[in-house]
mmCIF file of C-alpha atoms in Angstrom:
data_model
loop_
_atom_site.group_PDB
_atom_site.id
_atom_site.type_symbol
_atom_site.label_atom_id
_atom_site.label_comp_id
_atom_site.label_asym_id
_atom_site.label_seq_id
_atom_site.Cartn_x
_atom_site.Cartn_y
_atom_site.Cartn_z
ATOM 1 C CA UNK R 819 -131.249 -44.839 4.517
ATOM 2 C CA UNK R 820 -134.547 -43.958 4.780
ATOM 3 C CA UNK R 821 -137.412 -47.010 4.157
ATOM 4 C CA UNK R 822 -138.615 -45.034 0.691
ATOM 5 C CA UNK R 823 -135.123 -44.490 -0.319
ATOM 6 C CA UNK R 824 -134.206 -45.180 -4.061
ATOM 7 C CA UNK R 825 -131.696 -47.795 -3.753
ATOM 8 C CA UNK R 826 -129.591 -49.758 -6.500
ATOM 9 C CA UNK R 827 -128.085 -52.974 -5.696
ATOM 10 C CA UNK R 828 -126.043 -54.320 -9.053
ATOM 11 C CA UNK R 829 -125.915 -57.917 -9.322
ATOM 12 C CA UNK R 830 -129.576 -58.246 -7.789
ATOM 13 C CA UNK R 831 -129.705 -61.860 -8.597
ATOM 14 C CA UNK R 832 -126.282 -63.027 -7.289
ATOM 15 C CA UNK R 833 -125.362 -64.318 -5.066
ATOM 16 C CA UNK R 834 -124.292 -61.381 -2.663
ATOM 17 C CA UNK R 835 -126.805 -58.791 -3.897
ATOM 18 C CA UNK R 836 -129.899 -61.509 -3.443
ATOM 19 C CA UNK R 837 -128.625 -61.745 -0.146
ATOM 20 C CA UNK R 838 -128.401 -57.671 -0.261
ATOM 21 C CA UNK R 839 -132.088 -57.361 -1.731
ATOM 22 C CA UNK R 840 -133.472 -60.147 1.226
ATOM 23 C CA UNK R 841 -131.731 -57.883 3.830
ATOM 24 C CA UNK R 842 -133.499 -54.371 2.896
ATOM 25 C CA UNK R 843 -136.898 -55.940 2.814
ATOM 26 C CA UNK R 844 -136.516 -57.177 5.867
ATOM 27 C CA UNK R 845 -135.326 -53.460 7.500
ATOM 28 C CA UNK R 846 -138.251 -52.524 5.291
ATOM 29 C CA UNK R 847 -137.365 -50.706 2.197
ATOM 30 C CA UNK R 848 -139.710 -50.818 -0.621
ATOM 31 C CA UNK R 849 -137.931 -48.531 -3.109
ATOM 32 C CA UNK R 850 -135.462 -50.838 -4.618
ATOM 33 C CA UNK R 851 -134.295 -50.956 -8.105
ATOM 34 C CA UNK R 852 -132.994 -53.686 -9.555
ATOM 35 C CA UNK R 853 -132.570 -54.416 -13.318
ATOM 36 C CA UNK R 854 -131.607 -57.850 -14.202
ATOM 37 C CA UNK R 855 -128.196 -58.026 -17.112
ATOM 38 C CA UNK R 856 -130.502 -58.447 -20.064
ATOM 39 C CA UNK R 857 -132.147 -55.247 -18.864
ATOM 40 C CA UNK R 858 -128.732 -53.440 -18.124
ATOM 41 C CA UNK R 859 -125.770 -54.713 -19.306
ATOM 42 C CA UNK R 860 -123.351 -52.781 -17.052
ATOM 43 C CA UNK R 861 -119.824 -53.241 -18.797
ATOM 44 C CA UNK R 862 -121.908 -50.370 -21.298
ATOM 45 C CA UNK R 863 -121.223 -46.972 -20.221
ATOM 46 C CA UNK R 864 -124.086 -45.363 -22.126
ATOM 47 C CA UNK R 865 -126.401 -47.880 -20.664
ATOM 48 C CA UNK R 866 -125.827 -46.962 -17.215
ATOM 49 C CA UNK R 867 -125.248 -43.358 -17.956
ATOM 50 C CA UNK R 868 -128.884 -43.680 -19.205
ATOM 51 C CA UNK R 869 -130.234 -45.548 -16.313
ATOM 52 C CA UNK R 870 -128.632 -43.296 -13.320
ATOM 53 C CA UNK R 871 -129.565 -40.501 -15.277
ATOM 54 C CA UNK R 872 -133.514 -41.758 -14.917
ATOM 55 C CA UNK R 873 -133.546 -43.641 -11.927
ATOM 56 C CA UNK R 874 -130.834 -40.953 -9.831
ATOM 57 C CA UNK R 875 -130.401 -43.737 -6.929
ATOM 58 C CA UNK R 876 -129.248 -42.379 -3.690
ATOM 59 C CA UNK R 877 -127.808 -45.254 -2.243
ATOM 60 C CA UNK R 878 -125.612 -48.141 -4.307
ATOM 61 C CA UNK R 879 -124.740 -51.527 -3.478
ATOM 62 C CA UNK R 880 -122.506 -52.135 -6.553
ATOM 63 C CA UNK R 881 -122.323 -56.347 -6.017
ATOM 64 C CA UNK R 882 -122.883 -56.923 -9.733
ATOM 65 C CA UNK R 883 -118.952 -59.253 -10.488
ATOM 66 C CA UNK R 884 -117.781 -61.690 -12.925
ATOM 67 C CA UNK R 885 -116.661 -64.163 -10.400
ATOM 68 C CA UNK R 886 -115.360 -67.872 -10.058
ATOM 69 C CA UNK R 887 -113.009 -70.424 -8.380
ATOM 70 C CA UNK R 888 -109.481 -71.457 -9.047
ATOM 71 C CA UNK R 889 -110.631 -72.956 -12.286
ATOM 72 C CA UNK R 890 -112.631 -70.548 -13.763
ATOM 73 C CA UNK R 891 -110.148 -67.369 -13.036
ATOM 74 C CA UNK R 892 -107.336 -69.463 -14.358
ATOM 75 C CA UNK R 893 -108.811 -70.571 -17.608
ATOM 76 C CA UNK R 894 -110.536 -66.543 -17.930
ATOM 77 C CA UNK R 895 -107.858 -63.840 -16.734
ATOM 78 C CA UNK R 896 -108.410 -61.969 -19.298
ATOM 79 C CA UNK R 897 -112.619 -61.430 -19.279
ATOM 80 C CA UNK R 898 -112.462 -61.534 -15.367
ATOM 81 C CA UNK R 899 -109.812 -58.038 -15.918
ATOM 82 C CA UNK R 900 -111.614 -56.307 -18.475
ATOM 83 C CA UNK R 901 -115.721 -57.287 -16.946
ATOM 84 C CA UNK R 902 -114.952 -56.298 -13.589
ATOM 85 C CA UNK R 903 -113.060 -52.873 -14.567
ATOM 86 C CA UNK R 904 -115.512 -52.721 -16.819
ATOM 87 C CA UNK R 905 -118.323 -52.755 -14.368
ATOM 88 C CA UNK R 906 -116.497 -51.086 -11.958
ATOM 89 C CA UNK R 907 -115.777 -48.236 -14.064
ATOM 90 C CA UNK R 908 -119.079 -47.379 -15.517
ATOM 91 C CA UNK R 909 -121.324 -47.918 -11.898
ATOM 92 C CA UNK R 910 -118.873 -46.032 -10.039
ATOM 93 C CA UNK R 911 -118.390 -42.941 -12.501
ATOM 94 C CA UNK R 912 -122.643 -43.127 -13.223
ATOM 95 C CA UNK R 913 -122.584 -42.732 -9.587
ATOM 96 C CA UNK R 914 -120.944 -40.084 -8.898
ATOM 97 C CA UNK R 915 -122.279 -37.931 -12.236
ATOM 98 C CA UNK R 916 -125.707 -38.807 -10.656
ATOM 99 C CA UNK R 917 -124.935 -37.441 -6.741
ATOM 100 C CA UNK R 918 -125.155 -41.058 -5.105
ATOM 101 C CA UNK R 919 -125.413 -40.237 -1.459
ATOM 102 C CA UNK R 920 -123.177 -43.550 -0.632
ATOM 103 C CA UNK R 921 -121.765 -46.364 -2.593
ATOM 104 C CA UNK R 922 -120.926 -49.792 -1.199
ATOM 105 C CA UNK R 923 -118.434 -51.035 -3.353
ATOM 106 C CA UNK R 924 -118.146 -55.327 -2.874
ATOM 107 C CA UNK R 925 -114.604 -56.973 -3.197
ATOM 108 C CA UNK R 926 -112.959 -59.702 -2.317
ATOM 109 C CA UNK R 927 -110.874 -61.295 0.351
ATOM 110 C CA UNK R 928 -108.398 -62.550 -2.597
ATOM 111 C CA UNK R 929 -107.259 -58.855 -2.823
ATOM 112 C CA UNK R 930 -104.647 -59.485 -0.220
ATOM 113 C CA UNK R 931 -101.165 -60.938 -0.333
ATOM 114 C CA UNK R 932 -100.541 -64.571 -0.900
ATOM 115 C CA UNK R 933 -98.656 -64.584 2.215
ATOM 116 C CA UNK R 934 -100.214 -62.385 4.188
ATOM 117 C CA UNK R 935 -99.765 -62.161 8.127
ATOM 118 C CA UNK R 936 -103.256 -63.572 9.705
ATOM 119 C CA UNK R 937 -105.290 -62.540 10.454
ATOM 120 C CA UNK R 938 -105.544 -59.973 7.979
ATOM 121 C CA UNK R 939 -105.739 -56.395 8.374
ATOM 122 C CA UNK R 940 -106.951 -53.966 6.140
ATOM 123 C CA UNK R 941 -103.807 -52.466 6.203
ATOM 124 C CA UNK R 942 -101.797 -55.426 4.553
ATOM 125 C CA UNK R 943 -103.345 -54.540 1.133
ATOM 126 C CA UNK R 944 -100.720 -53.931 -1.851
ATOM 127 C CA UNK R 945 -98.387 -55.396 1.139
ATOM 128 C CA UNK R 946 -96.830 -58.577 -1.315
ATOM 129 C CA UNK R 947 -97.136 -60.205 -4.419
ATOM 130 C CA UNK R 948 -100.304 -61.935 -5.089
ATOM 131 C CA UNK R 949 -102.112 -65.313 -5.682
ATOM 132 C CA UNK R 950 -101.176 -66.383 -9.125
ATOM 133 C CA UNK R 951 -104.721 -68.223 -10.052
ATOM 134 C CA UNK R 952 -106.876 -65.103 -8.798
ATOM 135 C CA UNK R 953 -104.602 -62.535 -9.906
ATOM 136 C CA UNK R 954 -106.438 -60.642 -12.495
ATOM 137 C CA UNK R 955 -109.522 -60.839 -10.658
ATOM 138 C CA UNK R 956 -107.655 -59.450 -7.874
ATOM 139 C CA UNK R 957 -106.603 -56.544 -9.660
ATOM 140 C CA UNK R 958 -109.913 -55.735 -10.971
ATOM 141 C CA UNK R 959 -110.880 -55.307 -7.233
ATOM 142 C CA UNK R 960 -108.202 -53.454 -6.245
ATOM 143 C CA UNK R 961 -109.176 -50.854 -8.782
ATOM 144 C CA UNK R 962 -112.498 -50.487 -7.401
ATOM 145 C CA UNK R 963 -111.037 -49.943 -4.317
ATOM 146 C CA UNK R 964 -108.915 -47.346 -5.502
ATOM 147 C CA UNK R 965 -111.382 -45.957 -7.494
ATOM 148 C CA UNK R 966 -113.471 -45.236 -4.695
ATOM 149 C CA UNK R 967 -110.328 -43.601 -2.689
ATOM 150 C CA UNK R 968 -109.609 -42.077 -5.808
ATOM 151 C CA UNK R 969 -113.138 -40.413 -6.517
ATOM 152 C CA UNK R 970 -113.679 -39.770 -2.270
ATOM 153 C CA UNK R 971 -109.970 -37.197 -2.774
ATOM 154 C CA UNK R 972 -111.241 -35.431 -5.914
ATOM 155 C CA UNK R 973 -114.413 -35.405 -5.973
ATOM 156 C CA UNK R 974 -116.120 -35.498 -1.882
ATOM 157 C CA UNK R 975 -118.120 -38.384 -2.725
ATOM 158 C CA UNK R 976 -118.902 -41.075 0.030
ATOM 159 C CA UNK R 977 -117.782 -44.442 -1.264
ATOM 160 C CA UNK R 978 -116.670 -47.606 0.904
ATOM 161 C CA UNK R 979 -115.459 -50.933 0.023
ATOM 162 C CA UNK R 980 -116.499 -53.917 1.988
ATOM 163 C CA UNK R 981 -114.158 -56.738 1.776
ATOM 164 C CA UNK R 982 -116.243 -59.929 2.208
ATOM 165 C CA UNK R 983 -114.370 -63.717 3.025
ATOM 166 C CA UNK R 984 -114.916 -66.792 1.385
ATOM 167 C CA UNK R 985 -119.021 -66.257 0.758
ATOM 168 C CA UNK R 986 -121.643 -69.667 0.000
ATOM 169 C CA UNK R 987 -125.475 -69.875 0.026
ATOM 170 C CA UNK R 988 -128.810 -69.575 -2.117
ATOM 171 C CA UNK R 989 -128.158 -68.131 -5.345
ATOM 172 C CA UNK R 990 -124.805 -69.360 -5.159
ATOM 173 C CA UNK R 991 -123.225 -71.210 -8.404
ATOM 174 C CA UNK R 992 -123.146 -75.020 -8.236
ATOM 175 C CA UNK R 993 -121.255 -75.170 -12.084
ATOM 176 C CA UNK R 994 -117.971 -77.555 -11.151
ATOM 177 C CA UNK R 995 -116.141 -75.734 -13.868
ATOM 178 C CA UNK R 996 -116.925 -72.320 -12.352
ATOM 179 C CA UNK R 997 -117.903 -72.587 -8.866
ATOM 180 C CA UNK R 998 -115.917 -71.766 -5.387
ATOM 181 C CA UNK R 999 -114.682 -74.859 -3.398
ATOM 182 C CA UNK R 1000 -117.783 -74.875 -0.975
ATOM 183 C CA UNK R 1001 -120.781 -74.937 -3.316
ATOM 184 C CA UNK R 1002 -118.502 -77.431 -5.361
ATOM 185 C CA UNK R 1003 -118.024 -79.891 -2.359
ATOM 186 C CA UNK R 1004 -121.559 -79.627 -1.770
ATOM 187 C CA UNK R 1005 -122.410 -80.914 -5.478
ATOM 188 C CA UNK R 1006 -119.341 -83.289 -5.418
ATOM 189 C CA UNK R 1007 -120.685 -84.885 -1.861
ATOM 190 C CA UNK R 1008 -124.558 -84.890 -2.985
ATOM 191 C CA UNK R 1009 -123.390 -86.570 -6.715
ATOM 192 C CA UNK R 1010 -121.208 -89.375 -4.943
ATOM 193 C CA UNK R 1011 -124.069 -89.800 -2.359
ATOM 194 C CA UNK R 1012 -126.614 -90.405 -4.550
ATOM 195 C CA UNK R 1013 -124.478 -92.461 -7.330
ATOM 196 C CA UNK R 1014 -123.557 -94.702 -4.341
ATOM 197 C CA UNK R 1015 -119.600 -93.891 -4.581
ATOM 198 C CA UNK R 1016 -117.062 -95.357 -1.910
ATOM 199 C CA UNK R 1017 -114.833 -91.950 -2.524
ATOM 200 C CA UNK R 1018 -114.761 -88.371 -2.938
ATOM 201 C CA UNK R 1019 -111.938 -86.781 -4.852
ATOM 202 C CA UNK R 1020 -111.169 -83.379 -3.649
ATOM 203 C CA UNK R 1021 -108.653 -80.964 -5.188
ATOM 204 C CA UNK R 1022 -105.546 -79.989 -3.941
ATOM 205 C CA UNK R 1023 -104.012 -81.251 -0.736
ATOM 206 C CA UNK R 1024 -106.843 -80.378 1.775
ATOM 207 C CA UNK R 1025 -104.028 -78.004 3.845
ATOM 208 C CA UNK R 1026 -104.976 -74.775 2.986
ATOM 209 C CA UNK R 1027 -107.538 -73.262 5.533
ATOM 210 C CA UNK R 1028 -110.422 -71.181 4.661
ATOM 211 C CA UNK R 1029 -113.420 -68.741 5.928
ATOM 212 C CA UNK R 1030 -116.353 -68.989 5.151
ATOM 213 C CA UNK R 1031 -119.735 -66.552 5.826
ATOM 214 C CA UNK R 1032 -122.916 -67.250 4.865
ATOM 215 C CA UNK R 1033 -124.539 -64.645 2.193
ATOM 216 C CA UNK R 1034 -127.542 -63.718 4.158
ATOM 217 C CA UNK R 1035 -124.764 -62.774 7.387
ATOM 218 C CA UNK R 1036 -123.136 -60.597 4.710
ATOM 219 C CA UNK R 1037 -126.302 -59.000 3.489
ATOM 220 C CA UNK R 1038 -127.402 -57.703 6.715
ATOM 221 C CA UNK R 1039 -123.584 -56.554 7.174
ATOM 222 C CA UNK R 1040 -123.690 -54.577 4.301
ATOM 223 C CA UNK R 1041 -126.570 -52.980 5.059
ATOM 224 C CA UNK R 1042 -125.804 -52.150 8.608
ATOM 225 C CA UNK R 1043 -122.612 -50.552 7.089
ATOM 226 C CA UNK R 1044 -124.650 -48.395 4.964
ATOM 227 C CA UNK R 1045 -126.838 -47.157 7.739
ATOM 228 C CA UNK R 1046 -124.235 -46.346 10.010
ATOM 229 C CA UNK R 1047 -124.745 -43.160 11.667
ATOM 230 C CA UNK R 1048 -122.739 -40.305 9.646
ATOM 231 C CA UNK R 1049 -119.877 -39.687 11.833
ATOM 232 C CA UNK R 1050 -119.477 -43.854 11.924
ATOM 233 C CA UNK R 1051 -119.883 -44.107 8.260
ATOM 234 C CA UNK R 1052 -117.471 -41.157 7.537
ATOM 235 C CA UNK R 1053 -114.418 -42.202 9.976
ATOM 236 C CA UNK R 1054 -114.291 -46.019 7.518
ATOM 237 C CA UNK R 1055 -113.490 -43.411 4.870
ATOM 238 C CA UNK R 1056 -110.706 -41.401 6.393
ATOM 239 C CA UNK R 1057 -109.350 -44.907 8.416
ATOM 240 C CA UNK R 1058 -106.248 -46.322 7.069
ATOM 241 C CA UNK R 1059 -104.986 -46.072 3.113
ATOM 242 C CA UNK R 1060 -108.157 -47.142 1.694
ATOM 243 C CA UNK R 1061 -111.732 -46.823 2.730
ATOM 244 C CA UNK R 1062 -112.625 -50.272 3.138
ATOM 245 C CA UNK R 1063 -113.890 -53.009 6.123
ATOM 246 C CA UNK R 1064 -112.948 -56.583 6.319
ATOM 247 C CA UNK R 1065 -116.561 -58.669 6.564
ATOM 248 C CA UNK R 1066 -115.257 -62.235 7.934
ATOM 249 C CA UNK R 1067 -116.741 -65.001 10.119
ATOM 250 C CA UNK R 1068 -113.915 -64.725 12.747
ATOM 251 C CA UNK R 1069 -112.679 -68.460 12.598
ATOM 252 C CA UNK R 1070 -111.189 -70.762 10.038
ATOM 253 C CA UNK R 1071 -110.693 -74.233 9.027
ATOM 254 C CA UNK R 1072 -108.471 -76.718 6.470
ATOM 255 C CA UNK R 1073 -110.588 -77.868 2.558
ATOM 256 C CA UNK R 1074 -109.666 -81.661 4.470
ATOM 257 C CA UNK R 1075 -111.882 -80.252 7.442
ATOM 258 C CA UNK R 1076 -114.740 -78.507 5.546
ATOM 259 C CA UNK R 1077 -114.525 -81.756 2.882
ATOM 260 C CA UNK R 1078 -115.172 -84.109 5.628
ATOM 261 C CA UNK R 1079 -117.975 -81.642 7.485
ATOM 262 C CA UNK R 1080 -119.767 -81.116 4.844
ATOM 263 C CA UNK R 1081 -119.850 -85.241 4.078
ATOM 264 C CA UNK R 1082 -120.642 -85.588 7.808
ATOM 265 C CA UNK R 1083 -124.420 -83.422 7.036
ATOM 266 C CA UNK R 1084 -124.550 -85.160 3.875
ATOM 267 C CA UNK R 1085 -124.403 -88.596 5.092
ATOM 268 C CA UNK R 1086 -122.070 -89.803 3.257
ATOM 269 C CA UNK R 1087 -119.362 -92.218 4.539
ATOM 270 C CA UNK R 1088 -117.194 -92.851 1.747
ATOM 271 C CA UNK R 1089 -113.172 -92.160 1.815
ATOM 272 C CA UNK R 1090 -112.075 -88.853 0.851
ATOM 273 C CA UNK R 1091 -109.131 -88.815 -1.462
ATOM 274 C CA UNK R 1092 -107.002 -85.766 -2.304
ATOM 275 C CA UNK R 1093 -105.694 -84.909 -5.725
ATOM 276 C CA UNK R 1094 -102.176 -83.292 -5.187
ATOM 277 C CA UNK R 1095 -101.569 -82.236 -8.588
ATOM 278 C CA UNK R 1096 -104.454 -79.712 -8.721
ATOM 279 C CA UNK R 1097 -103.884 -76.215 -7.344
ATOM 280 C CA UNK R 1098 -104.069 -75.477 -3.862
ATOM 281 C CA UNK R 1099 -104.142 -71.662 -4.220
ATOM 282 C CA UNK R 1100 -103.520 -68.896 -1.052
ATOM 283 C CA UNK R 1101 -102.186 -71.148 1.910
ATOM 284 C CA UNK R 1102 -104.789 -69.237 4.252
ATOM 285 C CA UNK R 1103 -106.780 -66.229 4.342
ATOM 286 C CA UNK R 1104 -108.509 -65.586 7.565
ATOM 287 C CA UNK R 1105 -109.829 -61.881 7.484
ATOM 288 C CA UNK R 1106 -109.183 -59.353 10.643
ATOM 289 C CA UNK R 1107 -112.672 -57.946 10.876
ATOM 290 C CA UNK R 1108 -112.559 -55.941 14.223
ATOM 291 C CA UNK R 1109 -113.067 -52.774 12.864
ATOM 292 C CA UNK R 1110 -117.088 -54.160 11.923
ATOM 293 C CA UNK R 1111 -117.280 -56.035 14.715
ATOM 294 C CA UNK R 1112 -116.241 -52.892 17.090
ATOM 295 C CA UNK R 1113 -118.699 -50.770 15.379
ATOM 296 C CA UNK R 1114 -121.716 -53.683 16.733
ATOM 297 C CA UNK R 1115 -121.923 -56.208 13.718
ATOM 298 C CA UNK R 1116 -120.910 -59.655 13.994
ATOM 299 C CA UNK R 1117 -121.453 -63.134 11.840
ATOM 300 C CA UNK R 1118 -124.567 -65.157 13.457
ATOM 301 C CA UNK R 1119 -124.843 -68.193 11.402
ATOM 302 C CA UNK R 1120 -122.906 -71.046 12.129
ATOM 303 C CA UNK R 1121 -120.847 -73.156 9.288
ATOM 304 C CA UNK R 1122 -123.058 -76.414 10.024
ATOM 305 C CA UNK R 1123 -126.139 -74.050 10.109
ATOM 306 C CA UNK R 1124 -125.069 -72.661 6.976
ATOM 307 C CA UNK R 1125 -124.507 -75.392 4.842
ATOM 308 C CA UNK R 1126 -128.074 -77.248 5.850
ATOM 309 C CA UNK R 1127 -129.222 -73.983 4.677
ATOM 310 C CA UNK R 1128 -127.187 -73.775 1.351
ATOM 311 C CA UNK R 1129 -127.560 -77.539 0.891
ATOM 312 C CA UNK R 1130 -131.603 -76.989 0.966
ATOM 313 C CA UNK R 1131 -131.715 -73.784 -1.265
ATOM 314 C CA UNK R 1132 -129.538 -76.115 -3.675
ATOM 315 C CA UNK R 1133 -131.421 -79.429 -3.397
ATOM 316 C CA UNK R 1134 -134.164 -78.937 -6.319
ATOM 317 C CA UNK R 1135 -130.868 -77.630 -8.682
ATOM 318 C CA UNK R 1136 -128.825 -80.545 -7.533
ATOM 319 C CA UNK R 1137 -131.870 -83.475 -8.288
ATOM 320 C CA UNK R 1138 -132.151 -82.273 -11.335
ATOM 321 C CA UNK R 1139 -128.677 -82.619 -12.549
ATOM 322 C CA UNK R 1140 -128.474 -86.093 -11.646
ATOM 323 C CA UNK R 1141 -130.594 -89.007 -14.195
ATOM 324 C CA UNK R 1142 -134.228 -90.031 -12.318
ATOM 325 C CA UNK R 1143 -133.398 -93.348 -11.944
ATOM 326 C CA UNK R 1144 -130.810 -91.996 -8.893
ATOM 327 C CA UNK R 1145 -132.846 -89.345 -7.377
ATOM 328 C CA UNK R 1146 -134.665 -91.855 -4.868
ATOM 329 C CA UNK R 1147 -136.237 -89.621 -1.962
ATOM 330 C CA UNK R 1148 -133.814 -89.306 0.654
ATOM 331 C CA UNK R 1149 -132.697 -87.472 4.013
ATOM 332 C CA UNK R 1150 -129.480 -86.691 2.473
ATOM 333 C CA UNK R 1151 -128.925 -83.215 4.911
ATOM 334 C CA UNK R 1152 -132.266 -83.263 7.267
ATOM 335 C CA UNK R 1153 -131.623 -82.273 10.794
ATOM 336 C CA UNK R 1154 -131.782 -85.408 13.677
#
């Protein structure tokens, strides 16, 4: 990519594409367009027919999702299927009709087997049945992954899926109905800090074990990925079944562990208690991501680092959730 290049990143706002948007500045692009959802609504093919038809991007970051937790894609299967294809479908298609140069197309770690040998390989995909809660989601990804296979075969076009782990930081979604277990933990921790609570009730059984990357460490992964060198870029599509790349932070840990971490920056010493009865989901999913990391990227920020950081992007949102009379100043996540 050159710095004037016109460049697309769908989902602008999120919080992957914000973190998308902050890495291109800072490699110094100025050509950017973004169009926020009331501007382009993207599950309408006419609407982005129209707009690549204007605008004729050479470079996408397609990062625009309906996304959510255990919760949310349990209660929604149905709008997370038919968004996501939606999106998908019309960005994708627009893209090619318009000569994209390259398309980064954003997915998800949950596209993988529920049982899946770890770490996981790239290769493992469409390898098992998969997690029940996140299964229509799931499916929506897979399509976009197939769809750019699909479109690479027919059609010569340049398209590569980047298959991000467990992602947290600013713009992220604090909503405990609708968020992912790390921004939730945060709000839980901060509410029962502040309200002066002796416990902290977690979901599940605190045994399965998660990664977790920070959003801006993705960013400047996928934009190293689309800058790669032709030859680089163009072996990702021809490698393996699919063209896509694992983006992980190499190490995991259990909810118990990132539960009582994140009340350890908090400051906040009360018990943490365990609700069995909810959902655990996927046992573990730690992501193989040696082909990125062979190729010269690798994660930088550490999960302590990270969650001062998401904790501090958050802390205005968070205050003003919780009634006056509790929001006393505090050091509640400060560095010592």
């Amino acid at each position: 990519m050159e710095p004037n290049s016109r460049i697309y990143i769908a989902g602008h706002r999120g919080l992957v594409g914000s973190a998308i948007c902050r890495s291109l500045r800072r490699s110094g692009h100025t050509n950017l367009l973004l169009r926020t959802r009331s501007e382009l609504d993207l599950t309408r093919e006419d609407d982005v027919s129209a707009f690549f038809s204007e605008q004729r991007p050479e470079y996408v970051f397609l990062a625009a999702a309906r996304v959510g937790g255990i919760l949310a894609n349990d209660s929604f299967p149905g709008d997370f299927l038919r968004e996501n294809l939606a999106i998908q479908m019309n960005v994708i298609e627009a893209s090619r009709d318009a000569g994209v140069n390259r398309l980064l197309f954003l997915g998800s770690s949950c596209i993988y087997p529920r049982m899946c040998p770890q770490p996981i390989k790239e290769d493992y995909l469409l390898s098992g049945p998969l997690e029940p809660t996140n299964r229509a989601y799931a499916i929506a990804k897979i399509a976009g992954i197939e769809m750019c296979r699909s479109y690479n075969a027919q059609y010569d076009t340049r398209y590569l899926a980047a298959m991000p782990t467990n992602l947290y930081g600013p713009a992220d979604n604090y909503n405990l109905e609708t968020s992912h277990v790390l921004p939730a933990l945060i709000r839980k921790v901060f509410e029962a800090k502040i309200e002066g609570r002796s416990e902290l009730v977690v979901w599940g059984t605190g045994t399965p074990r998660r990664e977790f990357l920070y959003s801006d460490d993705l960013g400047e992964a996928c934009v190293f990925l689309m800058d790669l060198a032709d030859e680089a870029y163009d072996s990702l599509l021809r490698s393996g079944s699919a063209p896509m790349i694992n983006i992980g932070a190499g190490c995991d840990l259990s909810i118990g562990e990132l539960a009582s971490l994140i009340c350890e920056i908090l400051e906040f010493d009360g018990r943490i208690v365990f609700d069995a009865g909810k959902p655990d989901g996927t046992p573990r999913k730690l992501l193989d991501s040696g082909k990125i990391e062979q190729l010269g990227w690798k994660a930088k920020t550490s999960l302590q680092q990270g969650i001062r950081l998401a904790f501090e992007a958050a802390r205005p949102l968070l205050e003003a959730s919780i009634p006056a009379s509790l929001t006393a100043p505090s050091t509640i996540g400060e560095a010592h």
